[in-house]
């Protein structure tokens, strides 16, 4: 049993699984580079992402488990919960070593946790589908900022590509400094290299780069929600349950005045 370090990517994690089997040394702990905790004994082994190794593990998995269960394993990884890598390693080793491919025995704590994380991610994806609000720049690019609790960028792109296939857009996760860009042909992952100014402040301001008509779109959101709001039926507790306060900062309908 040894400790492993990887780069935090899903491909890096699958490479780690490959190397653990190759070394015949299952992990005792798995840490992300840059977040390494000091160990009492020994030095951790660093694993470098290798696409050929990660692909072999993934192909091996989808031969044994259903598409839905493979997707659950991936979505659980994106939850970024503490200890999720060890949870997934135990589940994957169960699939490979004991042919436990159905992942539906809820008496097993790891399987119960896998399904809990999958539901949690599903709720966050649903919220991002509902709460993303684009602004329009003067060069015609629609852009939106988000700060989801979990790493859902890889799961939301196809939704917006289907809805906004005729306009270029960019969604940035400013908590994780990356996002997706659609250029009318394909979606690509983009990363924020340097922040010269707070993106959140830029989003809420009216800089020179923002299309003048964008204020009209922001006002339309406010008008729409004001028109469907029925004060006599106001239920703040229920409202907060469906629209938690942490998402309000990027919702124009939650800001009373237009910029």
PDB file of N, CA, C and O in Angstrom, residues 48-86:
ATOM      1  N   UNK A  48       2.036  10.590 -13.615  1.00  0.00           N
ATOM      2  CA  UNK A  48       1.883  11.578 -14.678  1.00  0.00           C
ATOM      3  C   UNK A  48       0.821  11.094 -15.667  1.00  0.00           C
ATOM      4  O   UNK A  48       0.856   9.934 -16.104  1.00  0.00           O
ATOM      5  N   UNK A  49      -0.087  11.983 -15.978  1.00  0.00           N
ATOM      6  CA  UNK A  49      -1.207  11.616 -16.857  1.00  0.00           C
ATOM      7  C   UNK A  49      -0.714  11.069 -18.190  1.00  0.00           C
ATOM      8  O   UNK A  49       0.128  11.686 -18.848  1.00  0.00           O
ATOM      9  N   UNK A  50      -1.247   9.917 -18.544  1.00  0.00           N
ATOM     10  CA  UNK A  50      -0.876   9.256 -19.798  1.00  0.00           C
ATOM     11  C   UNK A  50      -2.170   8.838 -20.490  1.00  0.00           C
ATOM     12  O   UNK A  50      -2.916   7.994 -19.989  1.00  0.00           O
ATOM     13  N   UNK A  51      -2.430   9.462 -21.619  1.00  0.00           N
ATOM     14  CA  UNK A  51      -3.709   9.244 -22.294  1.00  0.00           C
ATOM     15  C   UNK A  51      -3.926   7.783 -22.692  1.00  0.00           C
ATOM     16  O   UNK A  51      -5.039   7.261 -22.610  1.00  0.00           O
ATOM     17  N   UNK A  52      -2.855   7.117 -23.124  1.00  0.00           N
ATOM     18  CA  UNK A  52      -3.011   5.718 -23.554  1.00  0.00           C
ATOM     19  C   UNK A  52      -3.397   4.836 -22.354  1.00  0.00           C
ATOM     20  O   UNK A  52      -4.233   3.928 -22.484  1.00  0.00           O
ATOM     21  N   UNK A  53      -2.803   5.114 -21.176  1.00  0.00           N
ATOM     22  CA  UNK A  53      -3.126   4.322 -19.983  1.00  0.00           C
ATOM     23  C   UNK A  53      -4.542   4.621 -19.483  1.00  0.00           C
ATOM     24  O   UNK A  53      -5.294   3.708 -19.129  1.00  0.00           O
ATOM     25  N   UNK A  54      -4.891   5.911 -19.463  1.00  0.00           N
ATOM     26  CA  UNK A  54      -6.231   6.259 -18.973  1.00  0.00           C
ATOM     27  C   UNK A  54      -7.310   5.704 -19.913  1.00  0.00           C
ATOM     28  O   UNK A  54      -8.356   5.227 -19.461  1.00  0.00           O
ATOM     29  N   UNK A  55      -7.032   5.726 -21.213  1.00  0.00           N
ATOM     30  CA  UNK A  55      -8.004   5.198 -22.178  1.00  0.00           C
ATOM     31  C   UNK A  55      -8.194   3.693 -21.994  1.00  0.00           C
ATOM     32  O   UNK A  55      -9.315   3.175 -22.123  1.00  0.00           O
ATOM     33  N   UNK A  56      -7.102   2.980 -21.706  1.00  0.00           N
ATOM     34  CA  UNK A  56      -7.218   1.528 -21.503  1.00  0.00           C
ATOM     35  C   UNK A  56      -8.099   1.209 -20.300  1.00  0.00           C
ATOM     36  O   UNK A  56      -8.921   0.288 -20.330  1.00  0.00           O
ATOM     37  N   UNK A  57      -7.934   1.994 -19.216  1.00  0.00           N
ATOM     38  CA  UNK A  57      -8.764   1.768 -18.023  1.00  0.00           C
ATOM     39  C   UNK A  57     -10.226   2.064 -18.336  1.00  0.00           C
ATOM     40  O   UNK A  57     -11.130   1.301 -17.973  1.00  0.00           O
ATOM     41  N   UNK A  58     -10.473   3.189 -19.021  1.00  0.00           N
ATOM     42  CA  UNK A  58     -11.855   3.574 -19.316  1.00  0.00           C
ATOM     43  C   UNK A  58     -12.530   2.551 -20.230  1.00  0.00           C
ATOM     44  O   UNK A  58     -13.676   2.161 -20.018  1.00  0.00           O
ATOM     45  N   UNK A  59     -11.771   2.094 -21.269  1.00  0.00           N
ATOM     46  CA  UNK A  59     -12.345   1.083 -22.170  1.00  0.00           C
ATOM     47  C   UNK A  59     -12.641  -0.211 -21.410  1.00  0.00           C
ATOM     48  O   UNK A  59     -13.662  -0.871 -21.638  1.00  0.00           O
ATOM     49  N   UNK A  60     -11.745  -0.549 -20.481  1.00  0.00           N
ATOM     50  CA  UNK A  60     -11.977  -1.740 -19.665  1.00  0.00           C
ATOM     51  C   UNK A  60     -13.218  -1.603 -18.798  1.00  0.00           C
ATOM     52  O   UNK A  60     -14.003  -2.554 -18.638  1.00  0.00           O
ATOM     53  N   UNK A  61     -13.425  -0.398 -18.283  1.00  0.00           N
ATOM     54  CA  UNK A  61     -14.598  -0.163 -17.424  1.00  0.00           C
ATOM     55  C   UNK A  61     -15.894  -0.286 -18.212  1.00  0.00           C
ATOM     56  O   UNK A  61     -16.840  -0.962 -17.775  1.00  0.00           O
ATOM     57  N   UNK A  62     -15.942   0.379 -19.379  1.00  0.00           N
ATOM     58  CA  UNK A  62     -17.215   0.400 -20.109  1.00  0.00           C
ATOM     59  C   UNK A  62     -17.522  -0.938 -20.768  1.00  0.00           C
ATOM     60  O   UNK A  62     -18.632  -1.144 -21.256  1.00  0.00           O
ATOM     61  N   UNK A  63     -16.534  -1.847 -20.784  1.00  0.00           N
ATOM     62  CA  UNK A  63     -16.833  -3.206 -21.227  1.00  0.00           C
ATOM     63  C   UNK A  63     -17.554  -3.990 -20.136  1.00  0.00           C
ATOM     64  O   UNK A  63     -18.273  -4.939 -20.401  1.00  0.00           O
ATOM     65  N   UNK A  64     -17.321  -3.570 -18.888  1.00  0.00           N
ATOM     66  CA  UNK A  64     -17.851  -4.349 -17.766  1.00  0.00           C
ATOM     67  C   UNK A  64     -19.106  -3.743 -17.146  1.00  0.00           C
ATOM     68  O   UNK A  64     -19.961  -4.469 -16.646  1.00  0.00           O
ATOM     69  N   UNK A  65     -19.190  -2.404 -17.124  1.00  0.00           N
ATOM     70  CA  UNK A  65     -20.357  -1.786 -16.489  1.00  0.00           C
ATOM     71  C   UNK A  65     -21.215  -1.115 -17.553  1.00  0.00           C
ATOM     72  O   UNK A  65     -20.755  -0.865 -18.674  1.00  0.00           O
ATOM     73  N   UNK A  66     -22.444  -0.818 -17.189  1.00  0.00           N
ATOM     74  CA  UNK A  66     -23.341  -0.145 -18.131  1.00  0.00           C
ATOM     75  C   UNK A  66     -22.871   1.283 -18.374  1.00  0.00           C
ATOM     76  O   UNK A  66     -22.088   1.847 -17.590  1.00  0.00           O
ATOM     77  N   UNK A  67     -23.361   1.869 -19.457  1.00  0.00           N
ATOM     78  CA  UNK A  67     -23.020   3.264 -19.754  1.00  0.00           C
ATOM     79  C   UNK A  67     -23.450   4.168 -18.590  1.00  0.00           C
ATOM     80  O   UNK A  67     -22.719   5.085 -18.205  1.00  0.00           O
ATOM     81  N   UNK A  68     -24.621   3.875 -18.032  1.00  0.00           N
ATOM     82  CA  UNK A  68     -25.122   4.696 -16.923  1.00  0.00           C
ATOM     83  C   UNK A  68     -24.216   4.637 -15.709  1.00  0.00           C
ATOM     84  O   UNK A  68     -23.947   5.653 -15.059  1.00  0.00           O
ATOM     85  N   UNK A  69     -23.716   3.444 -15.390  1.00  0.00           N
ATOM     86  CA  UNK A  69     -22.844   3.326 -14.220  1.00  0.00           C
ATOM     87  C   UNK A  69     -21.470   3.950 -14.476  1.00  0.00           C
ATOM     88  O   UNK A  69     -20.869   4.532 -13.564  1.00  0.00           O
ATOM     89  N   UNK A  70     -20.974   3.819 -15.713  1.00  0.00           N
ATOM     90  CA  UNK A  70     -19.695   4.469 -16.036  1.00  0.00           C
ATOM     91  C   UNK A  70     -19.846   5.981 -15.874  1.00  0.00           C
ATOM     92  O   UNK A  70     -18.947   6.665 -15.366  1.00  0.00           O
ATOM     93  N   UNK A  71     -21.004   6.479 -16.311  1.00  0.00           N
ATOM     94  CA  UNK A  71     -21.258   7.918 -16.190  1.00  0.00           C
ATOM     95  C   UNK A  71     -21.355   8.326 -14.717  1.00  0.00           C
ATOM     96  O   UNK A  71     -20.902   9.394 -14.325  1.00  0.00           O
ATOM     97  N   UNK A  72     -21.928   7.487 -13.891  1.00  0.00           N
ATOM     98  CA  UNK A  72     -22.011   7.795 -12.453  1.00  0.00           C
ATOM     99  C   UNK A  72     -20.608   7.901 -11.839  1.00  0.00           C
ATOM    100  O   UNK A  72     -20.340   8.778 -11.018  1.00  0.00           O
ATOM    101  N   UNK A  73     -19.714   7.011 -12.241  1.00  0.00           N
ATOM    102  CA  UNK A  73     -18.345   7.055 -11.720  1.00  0.00           C
ATOM    103  C   UNK A  73     -17.677   8.369 -12.120  1.00  0.00           C
ATOM    104  O   UNK A  73     -17.000   9.007 -11.306  1.00  0.00           O
ATOM    105  N   UNK A  74     -17.884   8.781 -13.375  1.00  0.00           N
ATOM    106  CA  UNK A  74     -17.296  10.034 -13.852  1.00  0.00           C
ATOM    107  C   UNK A  74     -17.900  11.236 -13.130  1.00  0.00           C
ATOM    108  O   UNK A  74     -17.183  12.139 -12.677  1.00  0.00           O
ATOM    109  N   UNK A  75     -19.203  11.247 -13.003  1.00  0.00           N
ATOM    110  CA  UNK A  75     -19.872  12.380 -12.342  1.00  0.00           C
ATOM    111  C   UNK A  75     -19.476  12.466 -10.872  1.00  0.00           C
ATOM    112  O   UNK A  75     -19.313  13.562 -10.330  1.00  0.00           O
ATOM    113  N   UNK A  76     -19.324  11.334 -10.222  1.00  0.00           N
ATOM    114  CA  UNK A  76     -18.903  11.349  -8.822  1.00  0.00           C
ATOM    115  C   UNK A  76     -17.508  11.957  -8.690  1.00  0.00           C
ATOM    116  O   UNK A  76     -17.229  12.710  -7.748  1.00  0.00           O
ATOM    117  N   UNK A  77     -16.632  11.652  -9.661  1.00  0.00           N
ATOM    118  CA  UNK A  77     -15.293  12.245  -9.634  1.00  0.00           C
ATOM    119  C   UNK A  77     -15.400  13.767  -9.687  1.00  0.00           C
ATOM    120  O   UNK A  77     -14.662  14.477  -8.994  1.00  0.00           O
ATOM    121  N   UNK A  78     -16.306  14.280 -10.512  1.00  0.00           N
ATOM    122  CA  UNK A  78     -16.451  15.734 -10.678  1.00  0.00           C
ATOM    123  C   UNK A  78     -17.005  16.423  -9.432  1.00  0.00           C
ATOM    124  O   UNK A  78     -16.988  17.639  -9.342  1.00  0.00           O
ATOM    125  N   UNK A  79     -17.485  15.651  -8.471  1.00  0.00           N
ATOM    126  CA  UNK A  79     -17.996  16.252  -7.228  1.00  0.00           C
ATOM    127  C   UNK A  79     -16.877  16.865  -6.410  1.00  0.00           C
ATOM    128  O   UNK A  79     -17.117  17.728  -5.566  1.00  0.00           O
ATOM    129  N   UNK A  80     -15.632  16.409  -6.635  1.00  0.00           N
ATOM    130  CA  UNK A  80     -14.456  16.941  -5.932  1.00  0.00           C
ATOM    131  C   UNK A  80     -14.557  16.784  -4.414  1.00  0.00           C
ATOM    132  O   UNK A  80     -13.911  17.521  -3.672  1.00  0.00           O
ATOM    133  N   UNK A  81     -15.368  15.850  -3.967  1.00  0.00           N
ATOM    134  CA  UNK A  81     -15.511  15.649  -2.523  1.00  0.00           C
ATOM    135  C   UNK A  81     -14.250  15.014  -1.944  1.00  0.00           C
ATOM    136  O   UNK A  81     -13.569  14.222  -2.617  1.00  0.00           O
ATOM    137  N   UNK A  82     -13.950  15.357  -0.726  1.00  0.00           N
ATOM    138  CA  UNK A  82     -12.766  14.805  -0.072  1.00  0.00           C
ATOM    139  C   UNK A  82     -12.855  13.268  -0.037  1.00  0.00           C
ATOM    140  O   UNK A  82     -13.862  12.712   0.387  1.00  0.00           O
ATOM    141  N   UNK A  83     -11.804  12.610  -0.488  1.00  0.00           N
ATOM    142  CA  UNK A  83     -11.765  11.150  -0.443  1.00  0.00           C
ATOM    143  C   UNK A  83     -12.472  10.465  -1.596  1.00  0.00           C
ATOM    144  O   UNK A  83     -12.558   9.235  -1.622  1.00  0.00           O
ATOM    145  N   UNK A  84     -12.960  11.231  -2.589  1.00  0.00           N
ATOM    146  CA  UNK A  84     -13.726  10.612  -3.670  1.00  0.00           C
ATOM    147  C   UNK A  84     -12.845   9.685  -4.513  1.00  0.00           C
ATOM    148  O   UNK A  84     -13.321   8.667  -5.042  1.00  0.00           O
ATOM    149  N   UNK A  85     -11.545  10.010  -4.629  1.00  0.00           N
ATOM    150  CA  UNK A  85     -10.669   9.150  -5.441  1.00  0.00           C
ATOM    151  C   UNK A  85     -10.543   7.753  -4.826  1.00  0.00           C
ATOM    152  O   UNK A  85     -10.571   6.750  -5.548  1.00  0.00           O
ATOM    153  N   UNK A  86     -10.415   7.690  -3.491  1.00  0.00           N
ATOM    154  CA  UNK A  86     -10.306   6.376  -2.844  1.00  0.00           C
ATOM    155  C   UNK A  86     -11.624   5.608  -2.971  1.00  0.00           C
ATOM    156  O   UNK A  86     -11.637   4.394  -3.164  1.00  0.00           O
TER     157      UNK A  86
END
